[in-house]
Coordinates of C-alpha atoms and ligand atoms in Angstrom, one line a residue:
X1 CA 96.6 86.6 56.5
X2 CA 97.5 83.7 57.4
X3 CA 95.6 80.9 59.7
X4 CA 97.5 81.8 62.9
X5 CA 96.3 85.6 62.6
X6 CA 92.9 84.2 61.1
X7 CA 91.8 82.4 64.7
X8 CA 93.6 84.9 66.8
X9 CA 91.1 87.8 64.9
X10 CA 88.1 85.4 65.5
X11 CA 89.3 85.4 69.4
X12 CA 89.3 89.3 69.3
X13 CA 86.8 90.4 67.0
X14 CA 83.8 87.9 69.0
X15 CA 83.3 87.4 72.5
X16 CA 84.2 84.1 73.0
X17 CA 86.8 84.0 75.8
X18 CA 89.5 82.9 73.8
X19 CA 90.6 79.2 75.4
X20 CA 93.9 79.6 77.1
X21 CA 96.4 79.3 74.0
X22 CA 99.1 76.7 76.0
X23 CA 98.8 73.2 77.3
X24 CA 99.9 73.0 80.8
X25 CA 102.8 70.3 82.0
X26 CA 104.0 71.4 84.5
X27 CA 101.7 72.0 87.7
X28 CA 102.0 73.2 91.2
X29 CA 99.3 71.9 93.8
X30 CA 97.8 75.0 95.7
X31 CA 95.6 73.8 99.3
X32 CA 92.7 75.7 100.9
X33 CA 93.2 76.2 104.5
X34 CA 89.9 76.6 106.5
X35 CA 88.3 79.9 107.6
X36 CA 89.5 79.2 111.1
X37 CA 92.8 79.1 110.0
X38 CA 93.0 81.7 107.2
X39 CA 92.0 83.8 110.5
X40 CA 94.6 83.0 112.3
X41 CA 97.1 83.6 109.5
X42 CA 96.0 86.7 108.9
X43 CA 96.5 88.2 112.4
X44 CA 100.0 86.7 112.7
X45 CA 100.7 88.8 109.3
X46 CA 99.8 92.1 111.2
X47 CA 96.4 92.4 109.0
X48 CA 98.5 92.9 105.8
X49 CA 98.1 90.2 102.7
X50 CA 101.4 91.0 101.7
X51 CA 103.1 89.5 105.1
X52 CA 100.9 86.3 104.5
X53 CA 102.7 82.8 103.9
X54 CA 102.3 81.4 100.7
X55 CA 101.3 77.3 101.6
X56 CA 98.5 80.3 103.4
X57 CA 97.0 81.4 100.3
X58 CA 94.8 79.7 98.1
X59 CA 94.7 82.2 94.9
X60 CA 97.8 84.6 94.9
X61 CA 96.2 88.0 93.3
X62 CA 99.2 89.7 95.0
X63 CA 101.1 90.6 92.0
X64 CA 102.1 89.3 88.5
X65 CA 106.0 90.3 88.9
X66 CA 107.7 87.1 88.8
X67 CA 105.2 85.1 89.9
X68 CA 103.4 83.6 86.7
X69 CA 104.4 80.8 84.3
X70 CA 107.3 80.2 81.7
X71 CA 107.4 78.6 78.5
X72 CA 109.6 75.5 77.5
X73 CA 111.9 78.0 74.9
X74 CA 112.9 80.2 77.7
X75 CA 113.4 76.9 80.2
X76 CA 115.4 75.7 77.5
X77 CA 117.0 78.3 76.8
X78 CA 118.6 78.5 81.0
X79 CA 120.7 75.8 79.8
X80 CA 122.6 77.3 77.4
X81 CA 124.0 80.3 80.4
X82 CA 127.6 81.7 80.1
X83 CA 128.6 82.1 83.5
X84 CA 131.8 83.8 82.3
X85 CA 132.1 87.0 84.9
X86 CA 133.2 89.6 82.0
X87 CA 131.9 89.5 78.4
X88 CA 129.1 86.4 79.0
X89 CA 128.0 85.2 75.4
X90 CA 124.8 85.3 77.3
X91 CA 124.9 89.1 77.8
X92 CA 125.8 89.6 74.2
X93 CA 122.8 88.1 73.3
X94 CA 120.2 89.8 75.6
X95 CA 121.8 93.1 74.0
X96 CA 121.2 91.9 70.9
X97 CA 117.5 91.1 71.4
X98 CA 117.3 94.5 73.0
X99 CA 118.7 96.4 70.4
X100 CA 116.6 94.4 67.8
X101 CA 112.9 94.6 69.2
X102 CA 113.2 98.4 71.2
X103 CA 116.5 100.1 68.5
X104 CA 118.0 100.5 72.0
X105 CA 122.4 100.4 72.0
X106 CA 124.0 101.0 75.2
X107 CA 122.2 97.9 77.8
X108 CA 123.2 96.6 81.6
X109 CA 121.1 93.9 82.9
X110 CA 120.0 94.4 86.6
X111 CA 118.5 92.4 89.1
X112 CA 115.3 93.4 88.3
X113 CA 113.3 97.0 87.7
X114 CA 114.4 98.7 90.7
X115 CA 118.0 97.6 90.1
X116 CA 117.8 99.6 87.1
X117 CA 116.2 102.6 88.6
X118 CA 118.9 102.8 91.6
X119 CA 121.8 103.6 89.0
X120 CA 120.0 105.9 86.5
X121 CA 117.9 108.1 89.2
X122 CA 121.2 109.2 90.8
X123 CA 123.3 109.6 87.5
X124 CA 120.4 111.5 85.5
X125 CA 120.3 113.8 88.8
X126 CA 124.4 114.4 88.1
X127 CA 123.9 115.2 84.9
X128 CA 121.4 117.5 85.4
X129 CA 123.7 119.0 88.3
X130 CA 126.5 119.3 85.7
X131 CA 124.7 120.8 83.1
X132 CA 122.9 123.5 84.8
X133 CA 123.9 123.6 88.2
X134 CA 120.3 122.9 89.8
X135 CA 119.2 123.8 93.1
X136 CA 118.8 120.5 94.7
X137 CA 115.6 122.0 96.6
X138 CA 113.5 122.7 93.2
X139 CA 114.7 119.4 91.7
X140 CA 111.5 118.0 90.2
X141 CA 110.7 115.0 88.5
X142 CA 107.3 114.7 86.9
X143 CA 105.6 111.2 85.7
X144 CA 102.4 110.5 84.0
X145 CA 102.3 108.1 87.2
X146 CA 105.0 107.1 89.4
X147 CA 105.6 103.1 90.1
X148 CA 106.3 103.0 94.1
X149 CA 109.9 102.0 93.9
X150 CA 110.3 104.7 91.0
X151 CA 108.6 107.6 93.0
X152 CA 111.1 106.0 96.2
X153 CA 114.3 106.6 94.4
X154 CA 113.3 109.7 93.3
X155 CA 112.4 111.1 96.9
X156 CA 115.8 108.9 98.6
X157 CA 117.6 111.4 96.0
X158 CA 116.2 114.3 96.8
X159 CA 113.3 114.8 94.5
X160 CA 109.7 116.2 94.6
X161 CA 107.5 114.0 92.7
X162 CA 104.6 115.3 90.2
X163 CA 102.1 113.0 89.2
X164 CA 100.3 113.9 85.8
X165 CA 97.6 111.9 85.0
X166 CA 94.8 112.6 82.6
X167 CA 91.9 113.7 84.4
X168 CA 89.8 110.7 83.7
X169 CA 91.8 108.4 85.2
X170 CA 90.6 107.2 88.4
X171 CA 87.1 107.9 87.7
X172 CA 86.1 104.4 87.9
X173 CA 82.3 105.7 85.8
X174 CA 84.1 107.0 83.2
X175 CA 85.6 104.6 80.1
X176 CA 88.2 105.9 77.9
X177 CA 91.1 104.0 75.2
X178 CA 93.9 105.7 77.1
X179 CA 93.7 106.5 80.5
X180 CA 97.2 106.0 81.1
X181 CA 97.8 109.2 78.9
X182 CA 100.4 111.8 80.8
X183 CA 98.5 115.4 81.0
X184 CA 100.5 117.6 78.7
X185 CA 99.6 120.8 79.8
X186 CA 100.4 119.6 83.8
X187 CA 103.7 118.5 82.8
X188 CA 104.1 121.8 80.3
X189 CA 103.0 124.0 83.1
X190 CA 105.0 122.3 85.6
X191 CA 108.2 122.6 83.7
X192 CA 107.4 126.3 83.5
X193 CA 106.7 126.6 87.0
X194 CA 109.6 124.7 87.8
X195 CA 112.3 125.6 85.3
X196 CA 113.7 123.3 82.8
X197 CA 117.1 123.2 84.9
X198 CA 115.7 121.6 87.8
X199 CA 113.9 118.9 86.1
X200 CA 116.6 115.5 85.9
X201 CA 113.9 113.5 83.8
X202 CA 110.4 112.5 83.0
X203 CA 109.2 108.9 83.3
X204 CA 106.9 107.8 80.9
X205 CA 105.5 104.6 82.5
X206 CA 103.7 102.0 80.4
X207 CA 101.0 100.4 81.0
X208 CA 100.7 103.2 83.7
X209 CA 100.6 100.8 86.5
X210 CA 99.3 103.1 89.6
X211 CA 95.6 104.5 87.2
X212 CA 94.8 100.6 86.7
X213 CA 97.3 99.1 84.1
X214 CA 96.1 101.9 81.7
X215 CA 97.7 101.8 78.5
X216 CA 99.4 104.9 77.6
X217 CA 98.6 106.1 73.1
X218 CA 101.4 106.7 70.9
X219 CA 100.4 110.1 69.9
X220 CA 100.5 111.0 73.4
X221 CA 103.9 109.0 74.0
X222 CA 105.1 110.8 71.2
X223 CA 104.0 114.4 71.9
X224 CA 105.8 113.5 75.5
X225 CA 108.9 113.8 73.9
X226 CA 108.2 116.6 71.9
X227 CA 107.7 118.6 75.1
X228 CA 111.1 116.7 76.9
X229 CA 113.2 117.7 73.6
X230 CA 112.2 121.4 73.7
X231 CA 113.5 121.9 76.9
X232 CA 115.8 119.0 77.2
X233 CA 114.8 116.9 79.8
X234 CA 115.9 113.0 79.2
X235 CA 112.7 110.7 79.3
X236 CA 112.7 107.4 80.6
X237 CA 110.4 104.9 79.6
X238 CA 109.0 102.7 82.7
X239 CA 108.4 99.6 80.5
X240 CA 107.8 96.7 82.5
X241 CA 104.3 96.0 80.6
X242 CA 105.6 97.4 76.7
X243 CA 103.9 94.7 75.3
X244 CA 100.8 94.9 76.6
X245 CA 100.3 99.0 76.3
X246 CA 101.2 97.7 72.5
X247 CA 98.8 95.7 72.1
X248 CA 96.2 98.0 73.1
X249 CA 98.0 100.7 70.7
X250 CA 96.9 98.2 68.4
X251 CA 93.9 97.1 69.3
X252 CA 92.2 101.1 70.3
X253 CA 94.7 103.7 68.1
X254 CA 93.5 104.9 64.5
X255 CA 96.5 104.2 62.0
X256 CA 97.6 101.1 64.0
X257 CA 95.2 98.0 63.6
X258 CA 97.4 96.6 61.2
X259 CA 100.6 97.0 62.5
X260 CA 102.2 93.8 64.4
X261 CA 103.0 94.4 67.7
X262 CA 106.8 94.1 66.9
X263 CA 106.7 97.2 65.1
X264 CA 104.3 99.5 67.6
X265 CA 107.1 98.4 70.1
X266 CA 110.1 99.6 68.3
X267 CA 108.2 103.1 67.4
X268 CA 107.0 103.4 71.5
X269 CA 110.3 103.1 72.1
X270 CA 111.4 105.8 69.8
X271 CA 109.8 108.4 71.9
X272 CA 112.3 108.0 74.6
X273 CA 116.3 108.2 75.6
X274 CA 116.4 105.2 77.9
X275 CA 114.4 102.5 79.8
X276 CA 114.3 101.3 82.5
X277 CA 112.3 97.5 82.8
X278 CA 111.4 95.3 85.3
X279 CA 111.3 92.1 83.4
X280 CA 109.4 90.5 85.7
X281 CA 106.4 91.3 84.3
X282 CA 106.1 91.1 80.2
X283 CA 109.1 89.2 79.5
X284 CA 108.0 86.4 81.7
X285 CA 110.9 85.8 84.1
X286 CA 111.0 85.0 87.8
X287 CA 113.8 87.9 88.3
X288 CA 115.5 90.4 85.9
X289 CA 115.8 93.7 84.7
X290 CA 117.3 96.1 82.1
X291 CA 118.7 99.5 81.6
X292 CA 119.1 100.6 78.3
X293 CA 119.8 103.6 76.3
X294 CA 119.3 104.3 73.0
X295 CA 121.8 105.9 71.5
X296 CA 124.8 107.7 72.3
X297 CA 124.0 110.8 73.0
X298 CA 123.9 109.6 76.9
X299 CA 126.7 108.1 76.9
X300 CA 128.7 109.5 79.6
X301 CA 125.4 108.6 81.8
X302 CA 126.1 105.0 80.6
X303 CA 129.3 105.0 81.7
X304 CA 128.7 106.2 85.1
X305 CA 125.9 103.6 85.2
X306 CA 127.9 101.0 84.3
X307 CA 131.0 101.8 87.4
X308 CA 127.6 102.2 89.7
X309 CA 126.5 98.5 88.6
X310 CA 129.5 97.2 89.7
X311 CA 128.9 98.7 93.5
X312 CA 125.6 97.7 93.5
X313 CA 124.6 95.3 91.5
X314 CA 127.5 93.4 89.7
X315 CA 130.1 93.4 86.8
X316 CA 128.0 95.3 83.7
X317 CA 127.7 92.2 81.6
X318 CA 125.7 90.2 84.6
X319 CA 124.3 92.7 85.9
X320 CA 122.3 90.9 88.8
X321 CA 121.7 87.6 86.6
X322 CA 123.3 85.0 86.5
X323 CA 124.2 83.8 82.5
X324 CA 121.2 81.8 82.2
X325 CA 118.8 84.0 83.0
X326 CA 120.1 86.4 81.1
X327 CA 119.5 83.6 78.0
X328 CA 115.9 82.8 79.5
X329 CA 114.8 87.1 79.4
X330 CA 116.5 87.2 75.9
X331 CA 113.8 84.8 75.0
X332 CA 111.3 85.8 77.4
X333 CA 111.4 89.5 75.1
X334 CA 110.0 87.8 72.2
X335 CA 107.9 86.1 73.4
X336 CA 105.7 88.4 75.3
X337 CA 104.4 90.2 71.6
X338 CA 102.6 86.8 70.6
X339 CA 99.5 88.1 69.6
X340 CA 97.8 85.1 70.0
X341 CA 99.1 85.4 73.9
X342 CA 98.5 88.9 74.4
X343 CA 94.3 88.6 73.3
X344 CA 94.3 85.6 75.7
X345 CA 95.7 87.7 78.5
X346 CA 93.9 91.0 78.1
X347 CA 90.5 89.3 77.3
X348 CA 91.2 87.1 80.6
X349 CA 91.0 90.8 82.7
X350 CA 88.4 91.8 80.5
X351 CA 86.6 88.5 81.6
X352 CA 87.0 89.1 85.2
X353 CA 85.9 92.7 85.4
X354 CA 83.1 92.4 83.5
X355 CA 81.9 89.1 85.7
X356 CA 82.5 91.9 88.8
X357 CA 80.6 94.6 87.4
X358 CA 77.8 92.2 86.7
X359 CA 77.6 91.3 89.8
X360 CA 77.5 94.8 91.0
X361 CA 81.1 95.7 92.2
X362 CA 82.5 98.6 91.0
X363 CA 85.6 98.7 88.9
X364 CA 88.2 100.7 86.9
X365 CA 87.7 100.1 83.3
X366 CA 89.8 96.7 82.2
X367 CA 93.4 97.5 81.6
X368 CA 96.4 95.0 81.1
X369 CA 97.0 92.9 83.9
X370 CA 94.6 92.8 86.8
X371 CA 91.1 93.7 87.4
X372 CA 91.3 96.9 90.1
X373 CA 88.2 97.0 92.0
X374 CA 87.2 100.2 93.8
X375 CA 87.4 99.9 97.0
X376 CA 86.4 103.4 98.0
X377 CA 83.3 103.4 96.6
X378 CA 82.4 99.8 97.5
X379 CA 83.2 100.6 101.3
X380 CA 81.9 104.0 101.5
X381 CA 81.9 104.3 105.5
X382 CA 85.6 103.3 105.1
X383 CA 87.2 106.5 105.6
X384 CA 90.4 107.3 103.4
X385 CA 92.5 106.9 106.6
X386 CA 91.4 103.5 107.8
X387 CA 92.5 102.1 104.3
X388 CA 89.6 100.7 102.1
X389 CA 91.7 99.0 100.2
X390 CA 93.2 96.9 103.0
X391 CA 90.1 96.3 105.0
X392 CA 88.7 94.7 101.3
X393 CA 92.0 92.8 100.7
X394 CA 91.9 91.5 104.2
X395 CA 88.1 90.3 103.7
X396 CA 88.8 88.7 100.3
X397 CA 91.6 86.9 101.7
X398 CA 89.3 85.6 105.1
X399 CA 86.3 84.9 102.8
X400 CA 88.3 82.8 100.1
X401 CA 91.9 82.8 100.4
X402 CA 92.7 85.1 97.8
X403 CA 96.0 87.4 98.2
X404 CA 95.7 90.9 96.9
X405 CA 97.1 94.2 97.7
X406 CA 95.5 97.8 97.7
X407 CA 96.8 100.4 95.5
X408 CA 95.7 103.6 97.6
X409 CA 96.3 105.9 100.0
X410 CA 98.5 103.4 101.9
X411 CA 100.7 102.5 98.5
X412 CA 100.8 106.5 98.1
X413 CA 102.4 107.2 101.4
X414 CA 103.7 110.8 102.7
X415 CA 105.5 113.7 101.0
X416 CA 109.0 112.9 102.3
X417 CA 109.6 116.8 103.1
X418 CA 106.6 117.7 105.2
X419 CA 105.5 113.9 106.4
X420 CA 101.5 114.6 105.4
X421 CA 99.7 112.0 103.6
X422 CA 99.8 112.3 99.6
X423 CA 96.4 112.8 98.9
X424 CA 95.2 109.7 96.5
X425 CA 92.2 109.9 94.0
X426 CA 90.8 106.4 94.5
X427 CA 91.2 104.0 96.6
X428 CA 91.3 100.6 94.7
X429 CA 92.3 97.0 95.5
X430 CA 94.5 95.1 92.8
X431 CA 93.1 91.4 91.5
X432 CA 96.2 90.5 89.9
X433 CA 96.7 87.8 87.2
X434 CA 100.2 86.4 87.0
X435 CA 100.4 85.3 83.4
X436 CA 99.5 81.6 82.5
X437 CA 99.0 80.7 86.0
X438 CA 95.3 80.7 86.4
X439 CA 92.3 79.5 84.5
X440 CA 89.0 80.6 83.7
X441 CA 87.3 78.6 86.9
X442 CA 89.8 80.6 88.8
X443 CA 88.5 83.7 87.3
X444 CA 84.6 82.6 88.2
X445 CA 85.7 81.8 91.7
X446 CA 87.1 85.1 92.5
X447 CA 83.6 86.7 90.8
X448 CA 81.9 84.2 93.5
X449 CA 83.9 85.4 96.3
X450 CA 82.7 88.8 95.6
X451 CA 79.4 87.9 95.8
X452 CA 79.4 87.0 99.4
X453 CA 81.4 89.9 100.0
X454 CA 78.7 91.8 98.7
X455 CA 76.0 91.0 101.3
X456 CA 78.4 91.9 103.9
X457 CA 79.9 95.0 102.8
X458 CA 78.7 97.2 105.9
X459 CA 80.4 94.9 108.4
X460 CA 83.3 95.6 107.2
X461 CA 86.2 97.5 109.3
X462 CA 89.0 99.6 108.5
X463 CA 92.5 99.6 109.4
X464 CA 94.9 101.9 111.5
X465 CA 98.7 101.2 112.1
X466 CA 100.4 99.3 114.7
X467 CA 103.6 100.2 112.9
X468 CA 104.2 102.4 109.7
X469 CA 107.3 101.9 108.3
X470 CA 109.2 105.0 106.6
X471 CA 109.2 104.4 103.1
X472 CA 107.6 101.8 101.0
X473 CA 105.5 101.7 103.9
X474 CA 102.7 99.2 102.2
X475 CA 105.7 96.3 102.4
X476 CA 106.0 95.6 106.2
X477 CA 102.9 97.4 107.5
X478 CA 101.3 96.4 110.7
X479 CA 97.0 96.9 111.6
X480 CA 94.6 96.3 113.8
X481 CA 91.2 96.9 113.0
X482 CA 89.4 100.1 113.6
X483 CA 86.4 99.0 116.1
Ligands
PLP1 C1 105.8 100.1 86.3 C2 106.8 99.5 87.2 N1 108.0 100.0 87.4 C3 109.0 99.5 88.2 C4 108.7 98.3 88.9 C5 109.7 97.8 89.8 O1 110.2 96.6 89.4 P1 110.8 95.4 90.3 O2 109.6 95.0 91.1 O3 111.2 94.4 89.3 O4 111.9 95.9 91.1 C6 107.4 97.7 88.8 C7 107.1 96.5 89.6 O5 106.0 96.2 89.8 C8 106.5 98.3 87.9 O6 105.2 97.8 87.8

């Protein structure tokens, strides 16, 4: 061992919150705007954080896609961009860095994750089409938990969606190692039910965003495909967080503490055909994403991908990026499995929930990147319809200036076929922690912020819409308060 691994153990064996493992040169001043005016902010944004101004928010929880810090190799590394439109050296080298850390052959960079999911959704549905001759009104596509844009694709194309998660995983009493874990017997039962023909793919999603960044174990990942390869079904791995659900491979599954987090990523990865990656998250880049497919066995998929990239998103070896960002993600890829970074940043969430549940808020167990407070059970006269979530989000953001979303019924939305609400197990608000952005003082500000929150909880109202938009609805939502 040597004395790199020897401090990083110390930091994850103790509980001393590790210091953070960077120096900071670069910094962006952030101003508080006074209650009066946080007020006022907030009802020109139509009561929903997301619709706030930035220079408006004081701590932004709202997400950690794009949004957090870079380091000086993958800054560097922008200036080195081939701009060439076909056959970028800059291209060839994110494929390279693809196909060494995830064994993956056949890449296209997108704009970022959603990029990648509007050309496979549509050519996986083809193929299936082609294959079997499905009946578009049975087609089915099952997920241990859909991302939003991921379950919207599926539904613009036609598909019902089936969620399978484990059934601990919203029960914010219950702790478990892997609550991301998909629920083999739903998806082996709904495959049954369904028929194998009318199923396009599964999406394997890790950290399984939607249950509370949740990491997902190998043995389940790998029984997953089991199942998919009996009956053929293609499985996509949802990968924007792959390091982090490694890291807790390593840190939680029997067989892997001594495995580096290199070589739990390349064996995740073997448990599926393609991925799909927002690489806004993980890899640390302000935009980007990747489609990639593993061998060649989907080839022809590949292909069609490709033609559809160059409708919708640009030539194949671009993608959406422009050369140097391509350079800046190839970089990004390694450096998101530091160990050394990844105990900072998990212990950083682990920090923050635990300072919450001290002070008596309830919360879903600490997963990978942001503490997810229940919201349901904090607000109980909150009815599921009036938004818990949103009502906390919008007191959070009055009380302190913090920006954070909910991840509820609102994110959920409506069955696209019959227009009723999907019902949602728990309504939660998102703390989220873009990486190497905040501090620990940040942290013990947000646990403050809760505690006034706390005396006040009855006071606070729920929402109803002024205007619910038809998909993605949570984006440009408009509420007033319920009185
Ligand atoms: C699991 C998961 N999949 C897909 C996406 C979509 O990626 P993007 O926002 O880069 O389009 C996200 C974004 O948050 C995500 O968390």
């Amino acid at each position: 061992m040597n004395n790199e691994q020897s401090a990083s153990t110390l930091v994850s064996r103790t509980s001393i919150h590790p210091p953070e493992p960077f120096r900071i040169r670069v910094i962006e001043p952030i101003d508080r705007i006074s209650p009066l005016e946080r007020e006022r902010a907030l009802n020109e944004a139509g009561l929903n954080t997301l619709l706030l101004e930035s220079k408006d928010v004081y701590i932004d929880c709202l997400t950690d896609s794009g949004t957090g810090a870079v380091t000086q190799s993958m800054q560097a590394a922008m200036l080195m961009g081939d701009e060439a439109y076909g056959g970028s050296r800059s291209f060839t080298k994110l494929s390279a860095a693809v196909e060494d850390i995830f064994d993956y052959q056949l890449t296209i960079p997108t704009h970022q994750g959603r990029g990648a999911e509007q050309l496979y959704v549509p050519k996986l549905i083809e193929l299936r089409e082609k294959k079997f001759g499905l009946q578009r009104d049975k087609m089915t596509v099952v997920s241990n938990f859909f991302f939003d844009t991921t379950q919207a694709h599926s539904q613009i194309n036609g598909c019902n969606i089936v969620n399978a998660p484990v059934e601990e995983a919203f029960d914010t009493n219950k702790s478990a190692s892997f609550k991301g874990d998909f629920d083999l017997e739903i998806l082996q039962s709904t495959i049954e039910a369904v028929g194998a023909q009318h199923i396009p793919y599964i999406v394997v999603t890790i950290t399984c965003n939607s249950v509370g960044g949740q990491p997902v174990s190998m043995s389940n990942l790998r029984q997953v495909y089991a199942i998919a390869q009996e009956y053929e079904i293609p499985v996509v791995i949802d990968c924007a967080r792959f390091a982090e659900n490694a890291y807790f491979i390593q840190q939680r599954e029997e067989g892997y503490e001594y495995e580096s987090i290199q070589e739990i990523t390349k064996e995740m990865f073997s448990y599926g055909d393609l991925f799909s990656m927002s690489a806004k998250k993980d890899a640390m880049v302000p935009i980007g994403g990747i489609l990639s497919f593993r061998t060649h066995e989907y080839f022809e998929v590949f292909r069609e991908c490709q033609n559809l990239c160059v409708v919708l998103e640009g030539f194949p070896t671009y993608g959406g990026l422009e050369g140097g960002a391509m350079e800046r993600l190839a970089v990004g890829l390694y450096e998101a499995m530091r160990q050394e970074w990844l105990d900072y940043r998990i212990r950083q969430v682990r920090y923050l929930v635990e300072g919450l549940r001290k002070i008596g808020i309830p919360c879903q167990q600490p997963g990978g990147h942001a503490a997810f407070v229940d919201a349901g059970k904090l607000l109980p006269h909150i009815p599921a319809e009036n938004f818990p979530g949103v009502a906390l989000a919008n007191e959070l953001y009055l009380v302190a200036g913090i920006r954070t979303p909910e991840i509820g019924s609102l994110l959920i939305g409506r069955n696209s076929k019959t227009g009723e609400q999907i019902p949602c197990p728990t309504e939660l608000l998102r703390i989220t922690l873009p990486r190497a952005t905040y501090t620990q003082s940040h942290m013990d500000y947000i646990i403050q912020a809760f505690r006034l929150i706390k005396d006040n909880v009855d006071k606070i109202k729920g929402v109803r819409f002024t205007y619910e938009p038809p998909v993605l609805r949570h984006f440009n939502a408009r509420f007033a308060n319920v009185e």
